[in-house]
C-alpha positions as a printed Julia matrix, in Angstrom:
352×3 Matrix{Float64}:
  -0.84    5.9   -21.22
  -1.4     9.76  -21.09
  -5.02    8.99  -21.08
  -4.84    6.55  -18.27
  -6.74    7.42  -15.09
  -3.39    6.66  -13.13
  -1.21    9.01  -15.21
  -0.89   12.36  -13.12
   1.62   14.54  -14.94
   4.4    12.08  -14.57
   7.68   13.55  -15.74
   9.14   10.6   -17.23
   8.2     6.96  -17.92
  10.96    4.72  -19.14
  10.56    0.95  -20.55
  13.8    -1.01  -20.35
  14.31   -4.39  -21.7
  17.28   -6.84  -22.15
  16.67   -9.87  -24.04
  19.91  -11.47  -22.79
  18.86  -11.2   -19.17
  15.25  -11.3   -19.52
  14.78   -7.83  -18.08
  11.13   -6.17  -18.7
  11.05   -3.24  -16.55
   9.2     0.1   -16.22
  10.62    3.1   -14.39
   8.48    6.04  -13.49
   9.39    9.32  -12.35
   6.28   11.36  -10.98
   7.83   14.61   -9.55
  11.25   15.83   -8.82
  10.65   19.26   -7.68
  11.96   18.44   -4.18
  14.8    16.48   -5.17
  15.79   13.0    -7.09
  12.76   10.62   -7.3
  13.09    7.99   -4.7
  11.04    4.64   -4.76
  11.5     1.0    -4.4
  11.81   -1.58   -7.23
   8.58   -4.13   -7.1
   9.48   -7.53   -8.86
   6.08   -9.2    -9.7
   4.4   -11.47  -12.09
   1.52   -9.11  -13.56
  -1.36  -10.65  -15.2
  -1.24   -8.06  -17.94
   1.58   -5.5   -19.29
  -1.4    -2.73  -18.55
  -1.55   -3.83  -14.96
   2.0    -3.11  -14.52
   1.87    0.24  -16.09
  -0.9     1.15  -13.69
   1.0    -0.25  -10.6
   4.04    1.84  -11.42
   2.14    5.02  -12.27
   0.26    4.79   -8.82
   3.28    3.84   -6.78
   5.46    6.48   -8.12
   2.8     9.16   -7.7
   2.36    8.02   -4.0
   6.07    8.27   -3.42
   5.92   11.97   -4.13
   3.36   12.36   -1.71
   4.93    9.97    0.95
   8.41   11.65    0.49
   6.93   15.2     0.69
   4.64   14.52    3.72
   7.74   12.9     5.57
   9.7    16.2     4.83
  12.47   14.3     2.8
  14.53   16.01    0.1
  13.17   13.73   -2.44
  10.72   13.44   -5.14
   8.56   10.43   -5.92
   9.39    7.46   -8.31
   9.1     3.67   -8.8
  10.07    0.91  -10.82
   8.57   -2.6   -11.54
  10.22   -5.77  -13.02
   7.67   -7.85  -14.85
   8.7   -11.38  -13.88
   8.02  -14.32  -16.03
   5.83  -17.04  -14.95
   7.63  -20.39  -14.11
   6.57  -21.79  -17.58
   7.74  -19.02  -19.38
  11.14  -18.52  -17.57
  14.17  -19.83  -19.4
  16.21  -22.51  -17.82
  19.11  -20.11  -17.38
  17.23  -17.32  -16.03
  19.09  -15.36  -13.43
  17.78  -12.85  -11.16
  21.03  -11.5   -10.4
  21.69  -10.69  -14.15
  18.27   -9.46  -14.49
  18.92   -6.88  -11.74
  22.16   -5.95  -13.14
  20.65   -4.99  -16.15
  18.05   -2.88  -14.26
  21.21   -1.17  -12.51
  22.49   -0.17  -15.98
  18.76    1.19  -16.89
  18.62    3.23  -13.54
  22.21    4.61  -14.26
  21.01    5.73  -17.65
  18.63    8.28  -15.95
  21.74   10.05  -14.46
  20.47   10.41  -10.76
  16.99   11.26  -11.35
  15.79    8.23   -9.72
  17.03    6.13   -6.81
  15.87    2.74   -6.21
  15.57    0.46   -3.06
  13.71   -2.72   -1.97
   9.97   -3.16   -2.35
   7.54   -6.28   -2.77
   9.72   -9.01   -4.46
  13.11   -7.53   -3.9
  15.58   -7.86   -1.05
  19.1    -6.42   -0.19
  20.8    -8.92   -2.35
  19.09   -7.57   -5.43
  20.15   -3.99   -4.5
  23.5    -5.08   -4.5
  23.22   -6.49   -8.02
  21.95   -3.34   -9.36
  24.66   -1.26   -7.43
  27.09   -3.24   -9.86
  26.04   -0.79  -12.34
  24.86    2.31  -10.77
  25.31    4.26   -7.24
  21.68    5.23   -7.34
  20.3     2.41   -5.02
  20.04    2.09   -1.46
  18.94   -0.54    1.17
  22.48   -2.15    0.8
  23.41   -4.83    3.37
  25.18   -3.4     6.52
  28.33   -5.72    5.47
  28.64   -3.69    2.35
  28.41   -0.5     3.99
  24.35    0.31    4.1
  21.51    0.3     6.48
  19.93   -3.02    5.37
  16.44   -4.14    5.38
  14.08   -1.19    5.69
  11.21   -3.31    6.63
  11.65   -3.05   10.42
  11.52    0.72   10.06
   8.46    0.77    8.0
   6.91   -1.75   10.8
   7.91    0.51   13.57
   6.29    3.37   11.88
   3.11    1.34   11.2
   2.91    0.36   14.93
   3.06    4.04   15.92
   0.37    4.92   13.44
  -1.75    2.01   14.93
  -1.18    3.55   18.38
  -2.14    7.05   17.2
  -5.4     5.49   15.46
  -6.45    3.7    18.67
  -6.02    6.98   20.72
  -7.96    8.81   18.41
 -10.83    6.52   17.36
 -11.1     4.34   20.56
  -9.83    6.66   23.12
  -7.32    4.1    24.22
  -3.82    5.1    25.63
  -2.43    1.58   25.02
  -3.18   -1.43   22.82
  -3.99   -4.11   25.46
  -6.76   -6.12   24.46
  -7.43   -3.96   21.13
  -8.47   -6.36   18.61
  -6.52   -5.84   15.0
  -7.65   -7.51   12.05
  -4.16   -7.84   10.12
  -4.05   -8.5     6.52
  -0.59   -9.84    5.02
   2.22  -11.12    7.15
   4.97  -10.35    4.8
   8.29   -8.56    5.96
   6.44   -5.6     7.17
   3.09   -7.25    8.2
   4.8    -9.85   10.44
   7.01   -7.47   12.11
   3.98   -5.26   12.91
   2.18   -8.34   14.28
   5.06   -8.79   16.58
   4.7    -5.13   17.79
   1.39   -5.52   18.41
   1.47   -8.76   20.21
   4.01   -7.49   22.55
   1.9    -4.55   23.25
  -0.9    -6.83   24.31
  -3.06   -6.42   21.22
  -5.51   -9.32   20.1
  -4.73  -10.46   16.57
  -6.75  -12.0    13.61
  -4.58  -12.43   10.45
  -4.62  -13.77    7.0
  -1.89  -14.55    4.27
  -1.42  -16.65    1.3
   1.7   -18.03    2.91
   0.91  -20.95    4.95
   4.14  -21.05    6.78
   3.74  -17.3     7.91
   0.21  -18.3     9.36
   1.42  -21.15   11.25
   4.07  -18.92   12.77
   1.66  -16.13   13.63
  -0.58  -18.89   15.27
   2.4   -20.49   17.27
   4.42  -17.33   18.17
   1.92  -14.7    18.46
  -1.43  -16.59   19.46
  -3.22  -15.23   16.47
  -6.48  -16.54   15.2
  -6.62  -17.04   11.39
  -9.05  -16.35    8.58
  -9.23  -16.51    5.03
  -7.74  -13.75    2.64
 -11.32  -12.89    1.59
 -12.73  -12.78    5.31
 -10.33  -10.64    6.85
 -11.91   -7.21    6.19
 -15.17   -8.53    7.57
 -13.67   -9.4    10.96
 -15.44   -7.75   13.88
 -12.53   -5.85   15.3
 -11.38   -2.43   16.7
  -8.73   -1.71   13.83
  -8.23   -3.19   10.18
  -4.57   -3.19    9.23
  -3.94   -3.7     5.53
  -0.28   -4.79    4.87
  -0.61   -6.64    1.51
  -1.1    -5.33   -1.96
  -3.05   -2.12   -2.58
  -6.76   -1.14   -3.43
  -8.01   -3.41   -0.56
 -10.2    -0.48    0.5
 -12.93   -0.25   -2.44
 -16.6    -0.15   -3.02
 -16.8    -3.78   -2.28
 -15.01   -4.2     0.94
 -15.83   -0.79    2.67
 -19.46   -1.63    3.24
 -18.45   -4.79    4.86
 -15.94   -3.26    7.45
 -16.75   -3.6    10.97
 -13.91   -1.62   12.73
 -13.58    1.93   13.99
 -10.17    2.71   12.4
  -7.77    1.6     9.69
  -3.82    1.68    9.99
  -1.5    -0.47    7.95
   1.59   -0.63    5.68
   0.19   -1.43    2.23
   0.73    1.1    -0.42
  -2.31    2.69   -2.27
  -5.04    1.09    0.16
  -7.78    3.32   -1.33
  -8.83    2.14   -4.76
 -10.27    5.49   -5.77
 -10.19    8.83   -4.03
 -13.93    8.51   -3.36
 -13.12    5.62   -1.15
 -11.72    8.03    1.55
 -15.14    9.85    1.51
 -16.9     6.59    1.76
 -14.74    5.76    4.94
 -15.32    9.1     6.6
 -19.05    8.97    5.84
 -19.29    5.43    8.06
 -17.35    7.11   10.7
 -14.31    4.84   10.14
 -10.99    6.62   10.88
  -8.61    5.97    8.09
  -4.8     6.76    8.67
  -3.65    7.69    5.02
  -1.06    4.89    4.04
   1.62    7.01    2.83
   1.73    8.75    6.1
   1.84    5.43    8.04
   4.18    3.48    6.18
   7.13    6.13    5.61
   9.53    4.34    8.03
  11.31    2.49    5.29
  11.8     5.38    2.96
  12.97    7.51    5.8
  15.78    4.91    6.43
  16.72    4.53    2.72
  17.05    8.37    2.42
  19.12    8.33    5.48
  21.38    5.76    3.98
  21.68    7.54    0.66
  22.57   10.99    2.13
  24.58    9.61    5.16
  22.27   10.59    8.0
  23.1     9.65   11.65
  20.78    6.99   12.95
  19.7     9.04   15.72
  18.18   11.6    12.98
  16.57    8.67   11.21
  14.73    7.39   14.41
  13.42   10.87   15.32
  12.0    11.12   11.76
  10.3     7.59   12.16
   9.02    8.51   15.57
   7.51   11.73   14.08
   4.92    9.78   12.3
   2.91    9.15   15.19
   2.61   13.07   15.82
   1.95   13.85   11.97
  -0.93   11.4    12.0
  -2.5    13.09   15.17
  -2.22   16.44   13.17
  -4.08   14.81   10.14
  -6.83   13.29   12.37
  -7.21   16.71   14.23
  -7.41   18.94   11.08
  -9.81   16.32    9.54
 -12.2    16.42   12.52
 -11.77   20.29   12.46
 -12.63   20.76    8.77
 -15.26   17.93    8.47
 -13.0    16.45    5.78
 -11.69   12.81    5.14
  -8.3    12.39    6.51
  -6.98   11.37    2.91
  -7.9    14.7     1.43
  -6.3    16.44    4.66
  -3.01   14.38    4.08
  -3.01   15.08    0.32
  -3.22   19.01    0.91
  -0.47   18.7     3.57
   1.71   16.83    1.14
   0.88   19.03   -1.83
   1.89   22.17    0.08
   5.47   20.69    0.09
   5.95   20.25   -3.56
   5.05   21.86   -6.71
   2.07   20.17   -8.04
   2.09   19.67  -11.83
  -1.61   18.84  -13.27
  -1.95   17.44  -16.93
  -3.72   19.87  -19.06
């Protein structure tokens, strides 16, 4: 792992198991120079254990940059639960019991890591985790929390699309702007709703047939296959599924002026940011775009007023404008500018 391309001087990586509940989890703390490491729990069926390790290392590093750029008093961390396939799952498997075991593992870290929802988890899972630790947020409102953070993530993503349209298309509004939207999960569908309400034209894809049918019916969206969405001739490409969708294979096929979406780790490698800039495609760095949810989670954990949370989410648009302006002035990829702005806010540690 220390020689892995995804290892970035992480402070701590913990493997947690519980044979009684079926827990197989990895918890990664990347950097705590600004405060405790916050990052959601992803529950996923990984093809290999190495894929899970790579995912948690990349995601936890990304959280350090996201939290720092958003000026939150937090470091970066992440956890992943390796879910068994349906054929491997014992008949008495209980997700609730598994997440309770994860809560105990998180508590053993003594507050160095705070978890919340991510892909594959929901507020009820956070309640199960909270049975064994106080270091979890995203709790349902009826239990004293702020609830599902995805509406705030989607709102920040919508602000980012507006900023990208203004910078790349010289558009003051989104009426008639064609957005190719990849992924209609909790964040993606809410973003699609915002875009439709603003008058944007949507082309969408997802592996969930129900979500596709709903987008067609409710939002008037056109539909393409998941392997076609990045080739759609549109104004803006919005990745809202899993990471690494911008890579050496997809970037040459893009037919858009800008990219702004809520997925984490959209660039497969750092070189992909340079490739986008060379093609003249404006890239809104993912961790600047999708910070709305973690802002809400931070606010819940520290007891902030909702007005303060709203102000911080709305600041995403202005922050992206700054990134775009600096990138243009310096002739540098927006991904490099965002990294430099984030790194100025936390203590960077490099592996020797």
